[in-house]
Each structure stands twice: as C-alpha cells, then as structure tokens.
XYZ file of C-alpha atoms in Angstrom:
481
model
C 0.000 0.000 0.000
C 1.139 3.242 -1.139
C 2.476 5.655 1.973
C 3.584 9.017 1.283
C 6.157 10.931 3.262
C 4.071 14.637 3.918
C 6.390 15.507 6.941
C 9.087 14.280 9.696
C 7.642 10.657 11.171
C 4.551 11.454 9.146
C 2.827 9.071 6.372
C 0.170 8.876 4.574
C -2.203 7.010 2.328
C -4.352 8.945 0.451
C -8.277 8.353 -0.167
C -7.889 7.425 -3.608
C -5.599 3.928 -1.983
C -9.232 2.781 -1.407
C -12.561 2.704 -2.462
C -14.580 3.519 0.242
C -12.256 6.103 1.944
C -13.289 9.026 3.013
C -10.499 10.714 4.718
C -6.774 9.398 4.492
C -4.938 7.876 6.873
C -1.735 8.969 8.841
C 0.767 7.014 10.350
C 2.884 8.491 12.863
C 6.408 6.810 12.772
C 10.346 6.696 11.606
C 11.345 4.665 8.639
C 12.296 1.664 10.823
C 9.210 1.602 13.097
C 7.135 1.861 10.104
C 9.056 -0.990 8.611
C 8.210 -2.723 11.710
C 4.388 -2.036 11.484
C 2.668 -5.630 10.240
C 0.547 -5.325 6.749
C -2.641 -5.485 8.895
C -1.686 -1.932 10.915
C -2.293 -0.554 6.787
C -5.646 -2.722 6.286
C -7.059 -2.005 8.847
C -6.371 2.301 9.076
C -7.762 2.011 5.709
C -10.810 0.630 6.663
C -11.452 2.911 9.774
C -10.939 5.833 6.797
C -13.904 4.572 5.019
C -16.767 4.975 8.159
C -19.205 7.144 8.304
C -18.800 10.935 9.861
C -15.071 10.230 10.458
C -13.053 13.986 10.176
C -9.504 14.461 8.936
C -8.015 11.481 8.889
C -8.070 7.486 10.350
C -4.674 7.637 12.499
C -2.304 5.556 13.894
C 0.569 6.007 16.248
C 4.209 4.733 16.644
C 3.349 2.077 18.540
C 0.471 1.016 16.009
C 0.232 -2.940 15.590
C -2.787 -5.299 14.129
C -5.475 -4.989 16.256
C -9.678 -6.682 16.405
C -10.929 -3.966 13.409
C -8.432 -1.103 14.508
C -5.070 -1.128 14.762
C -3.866 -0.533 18.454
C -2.595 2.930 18.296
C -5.692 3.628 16.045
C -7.343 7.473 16.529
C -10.387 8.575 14.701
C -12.591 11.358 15.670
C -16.526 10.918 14.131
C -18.875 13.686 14.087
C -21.087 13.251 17.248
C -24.149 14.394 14.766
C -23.791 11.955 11.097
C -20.913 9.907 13.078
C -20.674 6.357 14.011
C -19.576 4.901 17.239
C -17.291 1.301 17.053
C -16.603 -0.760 19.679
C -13.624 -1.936 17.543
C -12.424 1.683 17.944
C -12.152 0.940 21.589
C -11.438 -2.500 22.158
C -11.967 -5.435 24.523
C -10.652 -4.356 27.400
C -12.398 -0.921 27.788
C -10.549 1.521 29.457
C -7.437 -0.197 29.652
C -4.855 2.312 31.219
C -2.334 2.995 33.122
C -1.439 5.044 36.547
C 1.595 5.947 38.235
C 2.665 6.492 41.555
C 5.423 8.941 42.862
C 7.893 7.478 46.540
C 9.858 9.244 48.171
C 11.951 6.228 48.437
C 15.449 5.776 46.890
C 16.627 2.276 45.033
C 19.522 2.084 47.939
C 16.301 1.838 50.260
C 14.327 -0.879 48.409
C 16.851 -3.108 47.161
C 17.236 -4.874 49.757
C 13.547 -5.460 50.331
C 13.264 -5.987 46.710
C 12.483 -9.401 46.524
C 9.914 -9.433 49.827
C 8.236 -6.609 48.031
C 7.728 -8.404 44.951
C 6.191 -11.263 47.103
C 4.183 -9.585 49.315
C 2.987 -7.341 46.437
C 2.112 -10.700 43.747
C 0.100 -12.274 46.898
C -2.171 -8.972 47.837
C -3.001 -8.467 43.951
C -4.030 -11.594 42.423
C -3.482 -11.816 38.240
C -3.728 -14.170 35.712
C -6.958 -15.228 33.807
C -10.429 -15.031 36.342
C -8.732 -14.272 38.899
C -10.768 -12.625 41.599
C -10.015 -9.685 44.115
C -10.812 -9.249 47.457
C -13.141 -6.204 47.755
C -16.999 -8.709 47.114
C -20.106 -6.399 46.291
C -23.747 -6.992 45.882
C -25.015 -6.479 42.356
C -26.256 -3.065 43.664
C -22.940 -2.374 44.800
C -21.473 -3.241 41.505
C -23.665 -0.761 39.723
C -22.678 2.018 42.181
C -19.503 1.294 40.507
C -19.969 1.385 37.431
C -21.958 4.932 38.093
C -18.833 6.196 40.505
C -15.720 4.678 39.123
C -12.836 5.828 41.281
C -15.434 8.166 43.431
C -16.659 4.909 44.944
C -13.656 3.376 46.234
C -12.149 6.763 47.807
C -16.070 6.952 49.452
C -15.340 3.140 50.623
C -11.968 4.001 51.952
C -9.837 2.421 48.981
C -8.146 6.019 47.839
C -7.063 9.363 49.001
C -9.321 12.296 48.295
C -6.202 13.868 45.877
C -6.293 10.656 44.144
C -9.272 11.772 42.120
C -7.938 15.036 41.157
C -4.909 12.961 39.407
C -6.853 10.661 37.597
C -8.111 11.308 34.221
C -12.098 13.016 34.565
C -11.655 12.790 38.286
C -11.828 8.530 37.996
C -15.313 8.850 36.574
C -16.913 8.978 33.201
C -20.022 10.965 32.694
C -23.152 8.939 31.362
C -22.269 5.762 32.560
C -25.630 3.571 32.248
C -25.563 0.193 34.031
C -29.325 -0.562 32.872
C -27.565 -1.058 29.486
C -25.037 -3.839 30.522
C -25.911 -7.046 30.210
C -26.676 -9.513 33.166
C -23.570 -11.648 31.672
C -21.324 -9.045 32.123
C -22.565 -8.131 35.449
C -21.580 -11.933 36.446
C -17.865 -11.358 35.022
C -16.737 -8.052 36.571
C -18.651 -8.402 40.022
C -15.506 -9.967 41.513
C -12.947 -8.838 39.869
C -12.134 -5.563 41.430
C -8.722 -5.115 42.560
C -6.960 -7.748 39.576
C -4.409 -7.140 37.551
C -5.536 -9.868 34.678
C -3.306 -11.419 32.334
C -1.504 -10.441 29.014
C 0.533 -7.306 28.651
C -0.887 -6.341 31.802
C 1.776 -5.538 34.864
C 2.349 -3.795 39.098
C 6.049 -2.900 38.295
C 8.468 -0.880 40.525
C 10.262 1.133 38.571
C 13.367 3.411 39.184
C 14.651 6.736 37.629
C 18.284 5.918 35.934
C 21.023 7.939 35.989
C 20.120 9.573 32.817
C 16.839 9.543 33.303
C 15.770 13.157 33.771
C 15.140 15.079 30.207
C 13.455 17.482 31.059
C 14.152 18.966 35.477
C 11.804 21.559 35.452
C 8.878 19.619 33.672
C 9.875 16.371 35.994
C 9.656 18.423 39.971
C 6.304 19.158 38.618
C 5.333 15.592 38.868
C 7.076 14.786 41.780
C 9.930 13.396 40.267
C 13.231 14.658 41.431
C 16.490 12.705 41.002
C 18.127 10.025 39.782
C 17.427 6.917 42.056
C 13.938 7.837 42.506
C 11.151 4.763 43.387
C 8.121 4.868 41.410
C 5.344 2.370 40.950
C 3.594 1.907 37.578
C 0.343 -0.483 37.244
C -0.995 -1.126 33.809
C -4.550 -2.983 33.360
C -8.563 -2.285 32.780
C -12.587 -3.032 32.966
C -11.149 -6.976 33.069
C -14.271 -9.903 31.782
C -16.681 -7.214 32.391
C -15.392 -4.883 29.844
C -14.979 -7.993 27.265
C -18.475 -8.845 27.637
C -19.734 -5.866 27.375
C -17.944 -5.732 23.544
C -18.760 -8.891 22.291
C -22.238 -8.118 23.389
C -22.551 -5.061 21.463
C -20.536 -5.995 18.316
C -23.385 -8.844 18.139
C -26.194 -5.888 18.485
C -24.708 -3.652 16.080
C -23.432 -6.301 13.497
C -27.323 -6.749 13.002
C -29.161 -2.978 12.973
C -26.540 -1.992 10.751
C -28.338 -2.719 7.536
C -30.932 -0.581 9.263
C -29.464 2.646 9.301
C -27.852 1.960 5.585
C -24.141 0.911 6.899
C -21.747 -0.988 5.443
C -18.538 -1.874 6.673
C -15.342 -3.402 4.870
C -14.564 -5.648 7.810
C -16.881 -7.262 10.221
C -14.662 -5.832 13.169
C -15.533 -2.564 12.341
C -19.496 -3.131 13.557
C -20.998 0.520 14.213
C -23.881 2.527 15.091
C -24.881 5.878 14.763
C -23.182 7.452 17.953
C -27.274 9.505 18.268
C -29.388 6.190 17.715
C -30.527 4.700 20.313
C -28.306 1.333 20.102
C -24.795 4.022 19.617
C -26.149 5.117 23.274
C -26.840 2.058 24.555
C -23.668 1.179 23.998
C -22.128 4.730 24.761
C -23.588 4.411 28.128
C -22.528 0.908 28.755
C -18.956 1.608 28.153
C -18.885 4.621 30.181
C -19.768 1.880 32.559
C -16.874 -0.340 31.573
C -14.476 2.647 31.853
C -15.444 3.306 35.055
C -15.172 -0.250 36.355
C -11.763 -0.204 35.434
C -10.486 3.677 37.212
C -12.238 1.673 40.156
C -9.813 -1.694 39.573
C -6.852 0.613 39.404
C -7.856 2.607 42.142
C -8.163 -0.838 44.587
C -5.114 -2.305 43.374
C -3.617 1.325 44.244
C -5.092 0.850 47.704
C -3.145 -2.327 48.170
C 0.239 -1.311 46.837
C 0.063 1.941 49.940
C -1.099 -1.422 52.151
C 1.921 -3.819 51.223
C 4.610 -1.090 50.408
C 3.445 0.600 54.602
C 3.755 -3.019 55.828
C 6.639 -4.401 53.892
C 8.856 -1.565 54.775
C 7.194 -0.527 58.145
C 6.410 3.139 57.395
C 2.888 4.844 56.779
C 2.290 4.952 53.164
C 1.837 8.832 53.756
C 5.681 8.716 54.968
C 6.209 6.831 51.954
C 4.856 9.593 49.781
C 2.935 7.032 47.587
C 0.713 9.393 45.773
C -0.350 9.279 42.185
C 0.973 11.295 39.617
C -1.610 10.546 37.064
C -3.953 7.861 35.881
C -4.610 7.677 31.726
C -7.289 6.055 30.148
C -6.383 3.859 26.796
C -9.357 2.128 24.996
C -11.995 4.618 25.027
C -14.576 6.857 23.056
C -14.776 10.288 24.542
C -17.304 13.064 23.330
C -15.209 16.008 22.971
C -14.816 19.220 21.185
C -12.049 19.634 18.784
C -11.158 22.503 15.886
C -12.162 20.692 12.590
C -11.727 22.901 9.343
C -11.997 26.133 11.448
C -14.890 25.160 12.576
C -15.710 23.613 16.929
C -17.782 20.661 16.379
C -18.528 17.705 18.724
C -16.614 15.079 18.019
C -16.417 10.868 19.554
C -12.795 10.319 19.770
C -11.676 6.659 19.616
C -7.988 5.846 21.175
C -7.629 2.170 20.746
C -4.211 2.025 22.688
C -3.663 5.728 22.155
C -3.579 8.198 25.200
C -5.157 11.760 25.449
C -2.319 14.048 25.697
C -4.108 17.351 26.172
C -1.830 20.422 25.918
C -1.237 23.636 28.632
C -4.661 25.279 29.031
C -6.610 22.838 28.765
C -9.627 23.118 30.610
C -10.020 18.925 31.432
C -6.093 18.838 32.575
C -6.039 19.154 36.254
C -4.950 22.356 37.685
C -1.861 20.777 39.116
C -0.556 20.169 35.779
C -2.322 22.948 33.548
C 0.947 24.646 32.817
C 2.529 21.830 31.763
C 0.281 19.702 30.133
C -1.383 16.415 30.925
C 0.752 13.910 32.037
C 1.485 11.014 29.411
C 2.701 7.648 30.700
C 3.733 5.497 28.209
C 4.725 1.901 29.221
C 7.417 -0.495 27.464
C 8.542 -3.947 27.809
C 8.830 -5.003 31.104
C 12.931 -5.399 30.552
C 13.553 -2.220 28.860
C 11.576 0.634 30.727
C 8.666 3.172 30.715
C 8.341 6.739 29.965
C 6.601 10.017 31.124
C 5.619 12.643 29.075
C 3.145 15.654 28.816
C 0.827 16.732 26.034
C 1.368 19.713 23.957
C -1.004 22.207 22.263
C 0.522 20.550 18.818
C -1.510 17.441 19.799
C -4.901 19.441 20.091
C -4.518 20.419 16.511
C -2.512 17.231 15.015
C -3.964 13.658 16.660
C -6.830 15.236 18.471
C -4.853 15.201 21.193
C -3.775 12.065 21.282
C 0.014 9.891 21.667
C 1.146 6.646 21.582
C 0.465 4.389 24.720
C 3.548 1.996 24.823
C 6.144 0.360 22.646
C 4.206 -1.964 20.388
C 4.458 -5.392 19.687
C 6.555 -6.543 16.694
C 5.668 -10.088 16.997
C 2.999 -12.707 18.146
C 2.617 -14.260 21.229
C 3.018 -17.365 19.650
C 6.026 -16.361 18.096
C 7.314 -15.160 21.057
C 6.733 -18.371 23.074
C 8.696 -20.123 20.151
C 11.906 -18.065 20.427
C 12.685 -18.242 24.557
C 11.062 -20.322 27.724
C 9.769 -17.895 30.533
C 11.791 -19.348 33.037
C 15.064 -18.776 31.222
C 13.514 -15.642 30.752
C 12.893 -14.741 34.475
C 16.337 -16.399 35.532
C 17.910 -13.769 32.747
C 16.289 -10.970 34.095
C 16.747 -11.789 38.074
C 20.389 -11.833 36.838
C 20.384 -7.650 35.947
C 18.315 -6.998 38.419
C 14.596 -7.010 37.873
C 13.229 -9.349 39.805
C 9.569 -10.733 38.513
C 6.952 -13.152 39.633
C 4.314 -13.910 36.982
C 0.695 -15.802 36.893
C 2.152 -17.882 34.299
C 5.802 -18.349 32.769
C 4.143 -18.396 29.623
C 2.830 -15.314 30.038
C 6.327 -13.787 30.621
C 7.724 -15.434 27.798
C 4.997 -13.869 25.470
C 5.844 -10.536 27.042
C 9.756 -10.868 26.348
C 11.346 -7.864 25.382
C 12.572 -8.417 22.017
C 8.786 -9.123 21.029
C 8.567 -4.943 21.406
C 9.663 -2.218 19.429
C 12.042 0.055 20.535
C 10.197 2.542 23.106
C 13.487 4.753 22.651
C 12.575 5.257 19.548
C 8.495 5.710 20.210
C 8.983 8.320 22.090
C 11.722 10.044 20.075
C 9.077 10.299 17.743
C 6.269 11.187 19.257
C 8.444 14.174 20.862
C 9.988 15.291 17.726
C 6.144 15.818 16.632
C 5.240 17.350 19.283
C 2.416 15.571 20.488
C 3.718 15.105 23.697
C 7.332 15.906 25.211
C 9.851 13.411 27.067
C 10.243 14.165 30.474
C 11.375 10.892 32.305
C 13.002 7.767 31.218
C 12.188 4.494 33.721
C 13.433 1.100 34.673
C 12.038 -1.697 36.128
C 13.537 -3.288 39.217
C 10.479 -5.595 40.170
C 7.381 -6.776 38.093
C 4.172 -8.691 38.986
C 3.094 -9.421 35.711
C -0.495 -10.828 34.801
C-alpha cells in the first residue's frame, strides 16, 4: 500500500488507496518503526478511513500494531451528529490504562527489600486469567460502581481524596448507564475488582536511571526529582466485564446496521450511529466499563500503599505514595475539537492511544495545567517506561492524542517459540529485575525483544510534538499478569 512521506515521522495514504475512503490515513512513525508495522496496521487504518462521519483522517501512532478492526494505536474522531460509534475503535478491554505512583523512596532503600516486596505485592493483587479480588459487592454495589468509578472506592476508603484530582475526569466517566449492561457481564466483573488480569498487563516498581531526567523543570512538577527515585507503575482495565460488554454489542450492532444503511469493509468494524438509540446504549454501557476499570486501578492502588506501609514498616503517607496521574487507553470520549476552522462535537476513539491534552486545557487538572497532561507510556517489562506531557501541537494534530507503549513486533506465539519464561525470568533476576508472573508463559509472550524500541516511540512522538519526554524508567520488580 502506497504511503507518502508529507512531513518528519509522518505518512500517509491517500483516499484514492481505497474505495470507500473518506479521509486518508496517517501514520505516525520513523522509517524503521514503520518498517516494523505488520501489513494489517495498513488494512485495517484504511478501513477505519472509510466509516461514516469520520473527520480528517483514520490515524495511527508509533506504537500502532494489528489490532480486532483497529489497529492498536488507532485514533479517529466521528462527528457526534452523522458519526458512528465502534466498539472496535475501543477494544476489549475498555478503558485499559495505566497510573503511576510517585515514593519518596530511593533504590539504595528498596533493594534490599526488593524481593519481599515483589512477594508480598504478587500475593495482595491476584493476576492471571479469572482471577478474583478481594473487595466482594452486591449487584447493587457493583452498579454504584460502574456509576462512581474511582469516586466509589475513595467513598469506601480504597483512595485518598487527591487521588481523584490525578486521575483522568476525576476517575469517573459521565453517562455511565448500568441498565444497558448485560446480566452476563454483570456476572464477570462483580468480583474482579482489585486484579491485575493477564496479558501485557503488569504492578512494576520502577526506578529513575542515571540519565533519566530530560526534562528537570517539567519532571519536579510531577514529583519526580532525582536520579534513584522509586516509582510504581500499574498497567490494566474493565477486566471480563469490559470484554463482555464488547462482544455483546458488536453482536447488536453487526445486526441494525443494515438498518441505518451501513456498510462496513470488515466485520470488526461493527458501528452505530453514535445519536441512535443502540450508539447510546452502547455509549452508556462503556462509560460503565471505563469506570469499572479507574475503580480496579484505584483498589489495586489501595493495596500497593497497604503492602509497600507493611513491607517496609512506614505509613504509606511517609512513603509519599501518591499518584501522579492515571490515563485512560481504549476509550470513546465526546469532545470538542477545531475541525476545518470550525468547533464541532466530536467521539474520539484511542484504541491504545492516550489523550495528551496540551497547557490550558480546561479537562487537565490544575496541578498540571501549565505543563500539560501527564502522558505515561509503558514499554517492555525489561527495557523501561516513559513520562511525558501533552502539547497544544496534539490538540490540533492527533486530536490530542500519543502513543500508549512500545508496540508489539511479533505474536505471542512467536514469542513463546523463540525463549522459555523461566530462562527468561532467571535472565532478568540476573540484571536486576526481579519478577513473579501468573504464568511463565505469560512472561515469555511478554519478552522484550517481542517490542519495538520505546526509545525510539517516544523520540518520535516528541519530535512531533504531540507530547514531550520528560522521564526515562526502569524496572527493578514486576508482577506481571
């Protein structure tokens, strides 16, 4: 498929690659990660281009890889009026994100706790596939949830009251509507508050190398001060309740699309009109899903400040365990953008993308409104994470959007084929990261070499502005899922 350079890291195919397109489609990557990018990333941007109501252009970020309709890194902004919604523009695992806590704890200090920590830490947050947490609720309780998100567990005593302020939309969702999720869902996410779930999902403790400071003004704004510096990064979502609530909805709008005159070049791409009553239905159930999972990451929050106090017998207040920010991947967010001159309401889908609102901006808390909203974008648990801000570039580029981690360049499968997760773990104990996994399976699929170079994500989604690097991290100790 054709791709046309139009500007540094910037790509595109225009609407006359495809019948059907509407808009083009921009990639957002150097020659080598766009080398790296499998033939389905190009598919399936293509097809996103071709939906109804979409403006600009179908995106996809440096991190982009073959996704269920999207690509993951996939952006597209519909018209909230003629517009579709897609719940393959969000995903499975709705509101997938990630959240990051600040220590005032040194690596000299936790070292030689390290391996304790990691213990005490896999046993208080239980991972893997159906695994089940510890906080049990009525079905009434769960809806309160879903309604609440975050709000709920700092009302139950899971959270600090400043958590909510650094979590994206204060932890909740507006519109959340639990009479539109299905009973089956209900049944799936009930008990699974507080999980961390499998796949690329992780608890890691992370330190601030030597080098890791870009940008020292930008970084004492979020807490982070030195070299040496503790920080703890969690990465996971909604869980079985979010999955069910996609597959059920796919099924509902793969059949009333023919009603509202809709055709789609893949299946994947199922859709609704975001104003008809089934686009709502669904809008309001995912709201629900999103909220689920600020309320997961919230818990699991709550048990980190338990095991981190108890482990190394100081209040977690001492320990200065407070969140620097909480993004939301896997979304679709009614927003207002700038199209053509003109302010129109637009649904943003980020499938693996992450807002990355500039200064100024009204929904960026007022901690970080002169800097931008905080951007966390995690890698492979053996090379390292990143935090950036967004940038006013963003608002007008990606609809303020970035990438949301390093990428995958190959399978699982593949993976699994090329190294054993205990060799694996036994490699990694030996420089210093010391992990304990659900499965060693799971670790082997999650191998670094399976992952592009985040290096080189972020060099490029800095040298477009659409969000700027401010720390580099490392992992010393991962729980993965």
């Amino acid at each position: 498929m054709k791709t046309i350079p139009v500007g540094d890291c910037i790509w595109e195919i225009p609407a006359s690659e495809k019948p059907g397109m509407l808009v083009p489609a921009r990639i957002y990557a150097s020659e080598r990660l766009l080398a790296q990018m499998d033939r389905g990333v190009f598919e399936q941007v293509t097809n996103v281009a071709c939906l109804p109501g979409i403006v600009r252009a179908a995106l996809c970020m440096p991190d982009g890889h073959w996704g269920y309709g999207f690509p993951i890194g996939g952006v597209a902004a519909f018209r909230a009026d003629g517009g579709v919604i897609s719940p393959g523009g969000i995903g499975f695992d709705i509101n997938c994100g990630m959240r990051v806590l600040r220590t005032t704890l040194s690596e000299a200090e936790v070292r030689p706790r390290l391996t304790e920590l990691v213990e005490a830490l896999f046993a208080a947050v239980p991972s893997g596939v159906g695994a089940k947490g510890f906080v049990r609720l009525s079905e009434d309780e769960f809806r309160e949830v879903m309604r609440e998100g975050s709000r709920w567990c700092v009302r139950r005593g899971y959270g600090w009251p400043e958590d909510l302020a650094a979590t994206e939309a204060g932890g909740c969702l507006a519109g959340a509507e639990p009479s539109h999720v299905s009973a089956r869902a209900v049944s799936r996410g009930k008990d699974q508050l507080g999980t961390l779930g499998s796949g690329n999902h992780y608890l890691e403790i992370q330190v601030v190398p030597p080098d890791g400071i870009h940008d020292p003004e930008v970084a004492r704004a979020l807490g982070v001060s030195e070299p040496g510096q503790i920080l703890v990064m969690l990465h996971c979502g909604s869980r079985g309740f979010g999955h069910q609530i996609g597959t059920d909805y796919l099924r509902a709008f793969d059949q009333v699309m023919k009603t509202y005159g809709i055709t789609v070049r893949d299946r994947e791409l199922a859709c609704a009109p975001f104003r008809s009553r089934e686009g709502q239905a669904y809008f309001g159930a995912m709201n629900a899903a999103a909220n689920t999972a600020f309320a997961n990451r919230q818990v699991i929050t709550h048990r980190v400040r338990e095991v981190m106090g108890r482990v190394l017998g100081r209040d977690p207040r001492e320990l200065g365990l407070s969140v620097i920010y909480d993004v939301c991947h896997n979304t679709a967010k009614l927003e207002r953008h700038v199209v053509e001159g003109e302010s129109v309401d637009l649904v943003v889908h980020r499938k693996g993308a992450t807002r990355s609102f500039g200064p100024g901006a009204p929904d960026v808390p007022e901690a970080y409104r002169a800097i931008g909203q905080p951007v966390i974008i995690g890698g492979s648990m053996e090379t390292g994470s990143a935090l950036l801000v967004g940038t006013a570039h963003a608002m007008q580029e990606t609809f303020g959007s970035t990438a949301h981690g390093a990428g995958r360049t190959m399978s699982r499968t593949q993976a699994k084929r090329q190294v054993w997760g205990e060799t694996l773990m036994k490699d990694m104990r030996a420089r210093g990261i010391i992990i304990r996994a659900a499965s060693k399976s799971g670790v082997a699929e999650e191998a670094g070499f399976a992952y592009k170079s985040l290096t080189e994500v972020v060099d490029v989604v800095h040298r477009l502005d659409i969000s700027r690097r401010v720390v580099s991290l490392a992992p010393i100790g991962n729980i993965k899922g």
